[in-house]
mmCIF file with all atom_site columns, C-alpha atoms in Angstrom:
data_model
loop_
_atom_site.group_PDB
_atom_site.id
_atom_site.type_symbol
_atom_site.label_atom_id
_atom_site.label_alt_id
_atom_site.label_comp_id
_atom_site.label_asym_id
_atom_site.label_entity_id
_atom_site.label_seq_id
_atom_site.pdbx_PDB_ins_code
_atom_site.Cartn_x
_atom_site.Cartn_y
_atom_site.Cartn_z
_atom_site.occupancy
_atom_site.B_iso_or_equiv
_atom_site.pdbx_formal_charge
_atom_site.auth_seq_id
_atom_site.auth_comp_id
_atom_site.auth_asym_id
_atom_site.auth_atom_id
_atom_site.pdbx_PDB_model_num
ATOM 1   C CA . GLU L 1 1   ? -30.577 -3.518 42.352 1.00 0.00 ? 1   GLU L CA 1
ATOM 2   C CA . GLU L 1 2   ? -28.924 -1.379 39.265 1.00 0.00 ? 2   GLU L CA 1
ATOM 3   C CA . ALA L 1 3   ? -26.612 -2.475 37.193 1.00 0.00 ? 3   ALA L CA 1
ATOM 4   C CA . LEU L 1 4   ? -24.610 0.553  35.875 1.00 0.00 ? 4   LEU L CA 1
ATOM 5   C CA . LEU L 1 5   ? -22.254 0.228  32.304 1.00 0.00 ? 5   LEU L CA 1
ATOM 6   C CA . PRO L 1 6   ? -18.783 2.068  32.902 1.00 0.00 ? 6   PRO L CA 1
ATOM 7   C CA . PRO L 1 7   ? -18.056 4.402  30.439 1.00 0.00 ? 7   PRO L CA 1
ATOM 8   C CA . HIS L 1 8   ? -14.979 2.417  28.992 1.00 0.00 ? 8   HIS L CA 1
ATOM 9   C CA . SER L 1 9   ? -17.895 -0.160 27.548 1.00 0.00 ? 9   SER L CA 1
ATOM 10  C CA . VAL L 1 10  ? -20.764 2.685  25.967 1.00 0.00 ? 10  VAL L CA 1
ATOM 11  C CA . PHE L 1 11  ? -20.740 3.586  22.152 1.00 0.00 ? 11  PHE L CA 1
ATOM 12  C CA . LEU L 1 12  ? -22.447 6.490  21.971 1.00 0.00 ? 12  LEU L CA 1
ATOM 13  C CA . ALA L 1 13  ? -23.860 6.419  17.744 1.00 0.00 ? 13  ALA L CA 1
ATOM 14  C CA . GLY L 1 14  ? -25.987 8.945  16.079 1.00 0.00 ? 14  GLY L CA 1
ATOM 15  C CA . PHE L 1 15  ? -27.408 10.154 12.182 1.00 0.00 ? 15  PHE L CA 1
ATOM 16  C CA . SER L 1 16  ? -27.117 13.299 10.509 1.00 0.00 ? 16  SER L CA 1
ATOM 17  C CA . GLN L 1 17  ? -27.450 15.664 13.629 1.00 0.00 ? 17  GLN L CA 1
ATOM 18  C CA . GLY L 1 18  ? -27.647 12.605 16.415 1.00 0.00 ? 18  GLY L CA 1
ATOM 19  C CA . GLY L 1 19  ? -24.182 11.832 14.735 1.00 0.00 ? 19  GLY L CA 1
ATOM 20  C CA . ALA L 1 20  ? -23.231 15.411 15.384 1.00 0.00 ? 20  ALA L CA 1
ATOM 21  C CA . LEU L 1 21  ? -24.521 15.203 19.240 1.00 0.00 ? 21  LEU L CA 1
ATOM 22  C CA . ALA L 1 22  ? -22.908 12.183 19.525 1.00 0.00 ? 22  ALA L CA 1
ATOM 23  C CA . LEU L 1 23  ? -19.527 13.697 18.536 1.00 0.00 ? 23  LEU L CA 1
ATOM 24  C CA . TYR L 1 24  ? -19.674 16.757 20.561 1.00 0.00 ? 24  TYR L CA 1
ATOM 25  C CA . THR L 1 25  ? -20.587 15.173 24.012 1.00 0.00 ? 25  THR L CA 1
ATOM 26  C CA . GLY L 1 26  ? -18.345 12.385 23.457 1.00 0.00 ? 26  GLY L CA 1
ATOM 27  C CA . LEU L 1 27  ? -15.594 14.453 22.887 1.00 0.00 ? 27  LEU L CA 1
ATOM 28  C CA . LEU L 1 28  ? -16.224 16.844 25.816 1.00 0.00 ? 28  LEU L CA 1
ATOM 29  C CA . ARG L 1 29  ? -16.173 14.312 28.445 1.00 0.00 ? 29  ARG L CA 1
ATOM 30  C CA . ASN L 1 30  ? -13.824 13.659 30.910 1.00 0.00 ? 30  ASN L CA 1
ATOM 31  C CA . THR L 1 31  ? -13.530 10.061 30.510 1.00 0.00 ? 31  THR L CA 1
ATOM 32  C CA . PRO L 1 32  ? -13.034 8.029  27.506 1.00 0.00 ? 32  PRO L CA 1
ATOM 33  C CA . LEU L 1 33  ? -16.053 5.915  25.934 1.00 0.00 ? 33  LEU L CA 1
ATOM 34  C CA . ALA L 1 34  ? -15.751 2.673  23.600 1.00 0.00 ? 34  ALA L CA 1
ATOM 35  C CA . GLY L 1 35  ? -16.699 4.674  20.698 1.00 0.00 ? 35  GLY L CA 1
ATOM 36  C CA . LEU L 1 36  ? -18.908 7.142  18.412 1.00 0.00 ? 36  LEU L CA 1
ATOM 37  C CA . VAL L 1 37  ? -20.107 5.623  15.231 1.00 0.00 ? 37  VAL L CA 1
ATOM 38  C CA . VAL L 1 38  ? -21.520 8.851  13.235 1.00 0.00 ? 38  VAL L CA 1
ATOM 39  C CA . MET L 1 39  ? -23.720 7.792  10.010 1.00 0.00 ? 39  MET L CA 1
ATOM 40  C CA . SER L 1 40  ? -24.006 11.147 8.090  1.00 0.00 ? 40  SER L CA 1
ATOM 41  C CA . GLY L 1 41  ? -22.852 13.814 10.557 1.00 0.00 ? 41  GLY L CA 1
ATOM 42  C CA . TYR L 1 42  ? -20.693 16.209 11.133 1.00 0.00 ? 42  TYR L CA 1
ATOM 43  C CA . LEU L 1 43  ? -18.713 18.697 13.948 1.00 0.00 ? 43  LEU L CA 1
ATOM 44  C CA . PRO L 1 44  ? -21.031 21.015 14.745 1.00 0.00 ? 44  PRO L CA 1
ATOM 45  C CA . ARG L 1 45  ? -18.660 24.475 15.905 1.00 0.00 ? 45  ARG L CA 1
ATOM 46  C CA . SER L 1 46  ? -15.887 22.558 14.242 1.00 0.00 ? 46  SER L CA 1
ATOM 47  C CA . THR L 1 47  ? -14.076 25.751 13.874 1.00 0.00 ? 47  THR L CA 1
ATOM 48  C CA . SER L 1 48  ? -13.651 26.917 17.685 1.00 0.00 ? 48  SER L CA 1
ATOM 49  C CA . PHE L 1 49  ? -14.116 23.189 18.634 1.00 0.00 ? 49  PHE L CA 1
ATOM 50  C CA . LEU L 1 50  ? -11.508 21.887 21.061 1.00 0.00 ? 50  LEU L CA 1
ATOM 51  C CA . VAL L 1 51  ? -11.610 18.474 22.129 1.00 0.00 ? 51  VAL L CA 1
ATOM 52  C CA . GLN L 1 52  ? -11.151 17.276 25.703 1.00 0.00 ? 52  GLN L CA 1
ATOM 53  C CA . MET L 1 53  ? -10.989 13.159 24.890 1.00 0.00 ? 53  MET L CA 1
ATOM 54  C CA . LYS L 1 54  ? -8.763  12.674 22.847 1.00 0.00 ? 54  LYS L CA 1
ATOM 55  C CA . LYS L 1 55  ? -8.728  8.238  24.002 1.00 0.00 ? 55  LYS L CA 1
ATOM 56  C CA . THR L 1 56  ? -12.255 8.013  22.481 1.00 0.00 ? 56  THR L CA 1
ATOM 57  C CA . PRO L 1 57  ? -12.373 6.181  18.489 1.00 0.00 ? 57  PRO L CA 1
ATOM 58  C CA . VAL L 1 58  ? -14.562 7.893  16.382 1.00 0.00 ? 58  VAL L CA 1
ATOM 59  C CA . LEU L 1 59  ? -15.720 5.898  13.114 1.00 0.00 ? 59  LEU L CA 1
ATOM 60  C CA . MET L 1 60  ? -17.546 7.774  10.750 1.00 0.00 ? 60  MET L CA 1
ATOM 61  C CA . LEU L 1 61  ? -19.600 6.752  7.911  1.00 0.00 ? 61  LEU L CA 1
ATOM 62  C CA . HIS L 1 62  ? -20.627 8.890  5.098  1.00 0.00 ? 62  HIS L CA 1
ATOM 63  C CA . GLY L 1 63  ? -22.739 8.669  2.000  1.00 0.00 ? 63  GLY L CA 1
ATOM 64  C CA . HIS L 1 64  ? -20.966 10.838 -1.353 1.00 0.00 ? 64  HIS L CA 1
ATOM 65  C CA . ALA L 1 65  ? -24.687 11.794 -2.544 1.00 0.00 ? 65  ALA L CA 1
ATOM 66  C CA . ASP L 1 66  ? -25.845 13.038 0.435  1.00 0.00 ? 66  ASP L CA 1
ATOM 67  C CA . PHE L 1 67  ? -27.324 16.534 -0.194 1.00 0.00 ? 67  PHE L CA 1
ATOM 68  C CA . MET L 1 68  ? -28.612 16.838 3.170  1.00 0.00 ? 68  MET L CA 1
ATOM 69  C CA . VAL L 1 69  ? -24.785 16.674 4.958  1.00 0.00 ? 69  VAL L CA 1
ATOM 70  C CA . PRO L 1 70  ? -22.364 17.591 2.167  1.00 0.00 ? 70  PRO L CA 1
ATOM 71  C CA . MET L 1 71  ? -19.430 15.610 1.889  1.00 0.00 ? 71  MET L CA 1
ATOM 72  C CA . PRO L 1 72  ? -16.778 18.491 2.667  1.00 0.00 ? 72  PRO L CA 1
ATOM 73  C CA . PHE L 1 73  ? -18.783 19.274 6.032  1.00 0.00 ? 73  PHE L CA 1
ATOM 74  C CA . ALA L 1 74  ? -17.648 15.402 6.914  1.00 0.00 ? 74  ALA L CA 1
ATOM 75  C CA . LYS L 1 75  ? -14.307 15.903 5.663  1.00 0.00 ? 75  LYS L CA 1
ATOM 76  C CA . GLN L 1 76  ? -13.863 18.819 7.214  1.00 0.00 ? 76  GLN L CA 1
ATOM 77  C CA . SER L 1 77  ? -15.073 17.223 10.750 1.00 0.00 ? 77  SER L CA 1
ATOM 78  C CA . VAL L 1 78  ? -12.301 14.649 10.379 1.00 0.00 ? 78  VAL L CA 1
ATOM 79  C CA . HIS L 1 79  ? -9.282  16.829 9.741  1.00 0.00 ? 79  HIS L CA 1
ATOM 80  C CA . ILE L 1 80  ? -10.246 18.526 12.180 1.00 0.00 ? 80  ILE L CA 1
ATOM 81  C CA . LEU L 1 81  ? -10.547 16.078 14.677 1.00 0.00 ? 81  LEU L CA 1
ATOM 82  C CA . GLN L 1 82  ? -6.831  14.167 13.107 1.00 0.00 ? 82  GLN L CA 1
ATOM 83  C CA . ASP L 1 83  ? -5.488  17.492 13.792 1.00 0.00 ? 83  ASP L CA 1
ATOM 84  C CA . GLN L 1 84  ? -6.318  17.621 17.493 1.00 0.00 ? 84  GLN L CA 1
ATOM 85  C CA . GLY L 1 85  ? -4.954  13.968 18.016 1.00 0.00 ? 85  GLY L CA 1
ATOM 86  C CA . VAL L 1 86  ? -8.133  12.140 18.059 1.00 0.00 ? 86  VAL L CA 1
ATOM 87  C CA . ASP L 1 87  ? -8.197  8.644  15.709 1.00 0.00 ? 87  ASP L CA 1
ATOM 88  C CA . VAL L 1 88  ? -10.749 8.317  13.652 1.00 0.00 ? 88  VAL L CA 1
ATOM 89  C CA . VAL L 1 89  ? -11.479 6.155  10.860 1.00 0.00 ? 89  VAL L CA 1
ATOM 90  C CA . PHE L 1 90  ? -13.657 7.883  7.918  1.00 0.00 ? 90  PHE L CA 1
ATOM 91  C CA . LYS L 1 91  ? -15.690 4.671  5.398  1.00 0.00 ? 91  LYS L CA 1
ATOM 92  C CA . SER L 1 92  ? -17.323 6.906  3.160  1.00 0.00 ? 92  SER L CA 1
ATOM 93  C CA . TYR L 1 93  ? -20.010 4.913  0.012  1.00 0.00 ? 93  TYR L CA 1
ATOM 94  C CA . PRO L 1 94  ? -20.151 6.072  -3.391 1.00 0.00 ? 94  PRO L CA 1
ATOM 95  C CA . TYR L 1 95  ? -23.992 6.046  -4.151 1.00 0.00 ? 95  TYR L CA 1
ATOM 96  C CA . LEU L 1 96  ? -25.141 6.391  -0.544 1.00 0.00 ? 96  LEU L CA 1
ATOM 97  C CA . ALA L 1 97  ? -27.870 9.856  0.249  1.00 0.00 ? 97  ALA L CA 1
ATOM 98  C CA . HIS L 1 98  ? -28.554 10.755 3.794  1.00 0.00 ? 98  HIS L CA 1
ATOM 99  C CA . GLU L 1 99  ? -29.345 7.227  4.804  1.00 0.00 ? 99  GLU L CA 1
ATOM 100 C CA . VAL L 1 100 ? -28.530 4.295  6.433  1.00 0.00 ? 100 VAL L CA 1
ATOM 101 C CA . SER L 1 101 ? -28.061 1.633  4.488  1.00 0.00 ? 101 SER L CA 1
ATOM 102 C CA . GLU L 1 102 ? -26.700 -2.161 5.472  1.00 0.00 ? 102 GLU L CA 1
ATOM 103 C CA . GLU L 1 103 ? -23.346 -2.156 3.993  1.00 0.00 ? 103 GLU L CA 1
ATOM 104 C CA . GLU L 1 104 ? -22.575 0.682  6.717  1.00 0.00 ? 104 GLU L CA 1
#
Protein backbone atom coordinates (compact mmCIF):
# COMPACT_ATOMS: atom_id res chain seq x y z
CA GLU A 1 0.00 0.00 0.00
CA GLU A 2 1.36 3.38 -1.00
CA ALA A 3 1.26 6.28 1.46
CA LEU A 4 0.98 9.72 -0.11
CA LEU A 5 1.57 13.02 1.63
CA PRO A 6 -0.95 15.75 0.93
CA PRO A 7 0.65 18.80 -0.74
CA HIS A 8 -0.17 21.06 2.24
CA SER A 9 2.28 19.03 4.36
CA VAL A 10 5.20 19.14 1.87
CA PHE A 11 8.10 21.61 1.90
CA LEU A 12 10.38 22.19 -1.09
CA ALA A 13 13.86 23.32 -0.11
CA GLY A 14 17.00 23.99 -2.03
CA PHE A 15 20.43 25.60 -2.02
CA SER A 16 21.65 27.86 -4.85
CA GLN A 17 20.24 26.54 -8.13
CA GLY A 18 18.19 24.03 -6.12
CA GLY A 19 16.62 26.99 -4.32
CA ALA A 20 15.87 28.62 -7.66
CA LEU A 21 14.12 25.43 -8.78
CA ALA A 22 12.16 25.21 -5.52
CA LEU A 23 10.89 28.78 -6.00
CA TYR A 24 10.08 28.32 -9.65
CA THR A 25 8.26 25.00 -9.37
CA GLY A 26 6.67 25.68 -5.98
CA LEU A 27 5.06 28.94 -7.07
CA LEU A 28 3.83 27.61 -10.41
CA ARG A 29 1.79 24.81 -8.82
CA ASN A 30 -2.00 24.95 -8.75
CA THR A 31 -2.17 23.63 -5.17
CA PRO A 32 -0.37 25.18 -2.18
CA LEU A 33 2.53 23.53 -0.40
CA ALA A 34 3.45 23.87 3.28
CA GLY A 35 6.28 26.16 2.23
CA LEU A 36 9.46 26.82 0.28
CA VAL A 37 12.91 27.20 1.86
CA VAL A 38 15.55 28.85 -0.32
CA MET A 39 19.18 29.11 0.80
CA SER A 40 21.51 31.29 -1.30
CA GLY A 41 18.99 31.19 -4.13
CA TYR A 42 17.12 33.47 -6.48
CA LEU A 43 14.05 33.58 -8.70
CA PRO A 44 14.95 32.56 -12.26
CA ARG A 45 13.36 34.57 -15.08
CA SER A 46 12.41 37.11 -12.43
CA THR A 47 11.36 39.90 -14.79
CA SER A 48 8.75 37.74 -16.53
CA PHE A 49 7.75 35.36 -13.72
CA LEU A 50 4.07 35.30 -12.78
CA VAL A 51 3.19 33.56 -9.51
CA GLN A 52 0.37 31.03 -9.80
CA MET A 53 0.22 29.94 -6.14
CA LYS A 54 0.36 32.88 -3.73
CA LYS A 55 -0.71 30.79 -0.71
CA THR A 56 2.63 28.97 -0.40
CA PRO A 57 4.88 30.82 2.11
CA VAL A 58 8.55 31.34 1.31
CA LEU A 59 11.60 31.53 3.60
CA MET A 60 14.71 32.92 1.88
CA LEU A 61 18.10 32.81 3.63
CA HIS A 62 21.13 34.56 2.14
CA GLY A 63 24.67 35.59 3.09
CA HIS A 64 26.09 39.06 2.51
CA ALA A 65 29.42 37.48 1.52
CA ASP A 66 27.84 35.30 -1.18
CA PHE A 67 29.58 36.21 -4.42
CA MET A 68 28.20 33.24 -6.39
CA VAL A 69 24.60 34.50 -6.05
CA PRO A 70 25.01 38.17 -5.07
CA MET A 71 22.71 39.65 -2.43
CA PRO A 72 21.00 42.02 -4.94
CA PHE A 73 19.70 38.96 -6.87
CA ALA A 74 18.11 37.58 -3.72
CA LYS A 75 16.62 40.94 -2.71
CA GLN A 76 15.23 41.51 -6.21
CA SER A 77 13.58 38.09 -6.03
CA VAL A 78 12.03 38.93 -2.65
CA HIS A 79 10.60 42.21 -3.96
CA ILE A 80 9.17 40.61 -7.10
CA LEU A 81 7.46 37.89 -5.07
CA GLN A 82 6.12 40.30 -2.44
CA ASP A 83 4.80 42.61 -5.17
CA GLN A 84 2.81 39.61 -6.47
CA GLY A 85 1.32 38.87 -3.05
CA VAL A 86 3.59 36.05 -1.85
CA ASP A 87 4.33 35.84 1.90
CA VAL A 88 8.14 35.99 1.96
CA VAL A 89 10.36 36.04 5.03
CA PHE A 90 13.93 37.08 4.19
CA LYS A 91 16.86 36.57 6.56
CA SER A 92 20.40 37.64 5.83
CA TYR A 93 23.66 36.67 7.50
CA PRO A 94 26.56 39.18 7.52
CA TYR A 95 29.54 36.83 7.08
CA LEU A 96 27.95 33.91 5.25
CA ALA A 97 29.34 33.15 1.79
CA HIS A 98 27.85 30.69 -0.74
CA GLU A 99 27.37 27.99 1.86
CA VAL A 100 24.98 26.62 4.46
CA SER A 101 25.53 27.28 8.15
CA GLU A 102 24.07 25.94 11.38
CA GLU A 103 22.73 29.44 12.13
CA GLU A 104 20.44 29.24 9.10
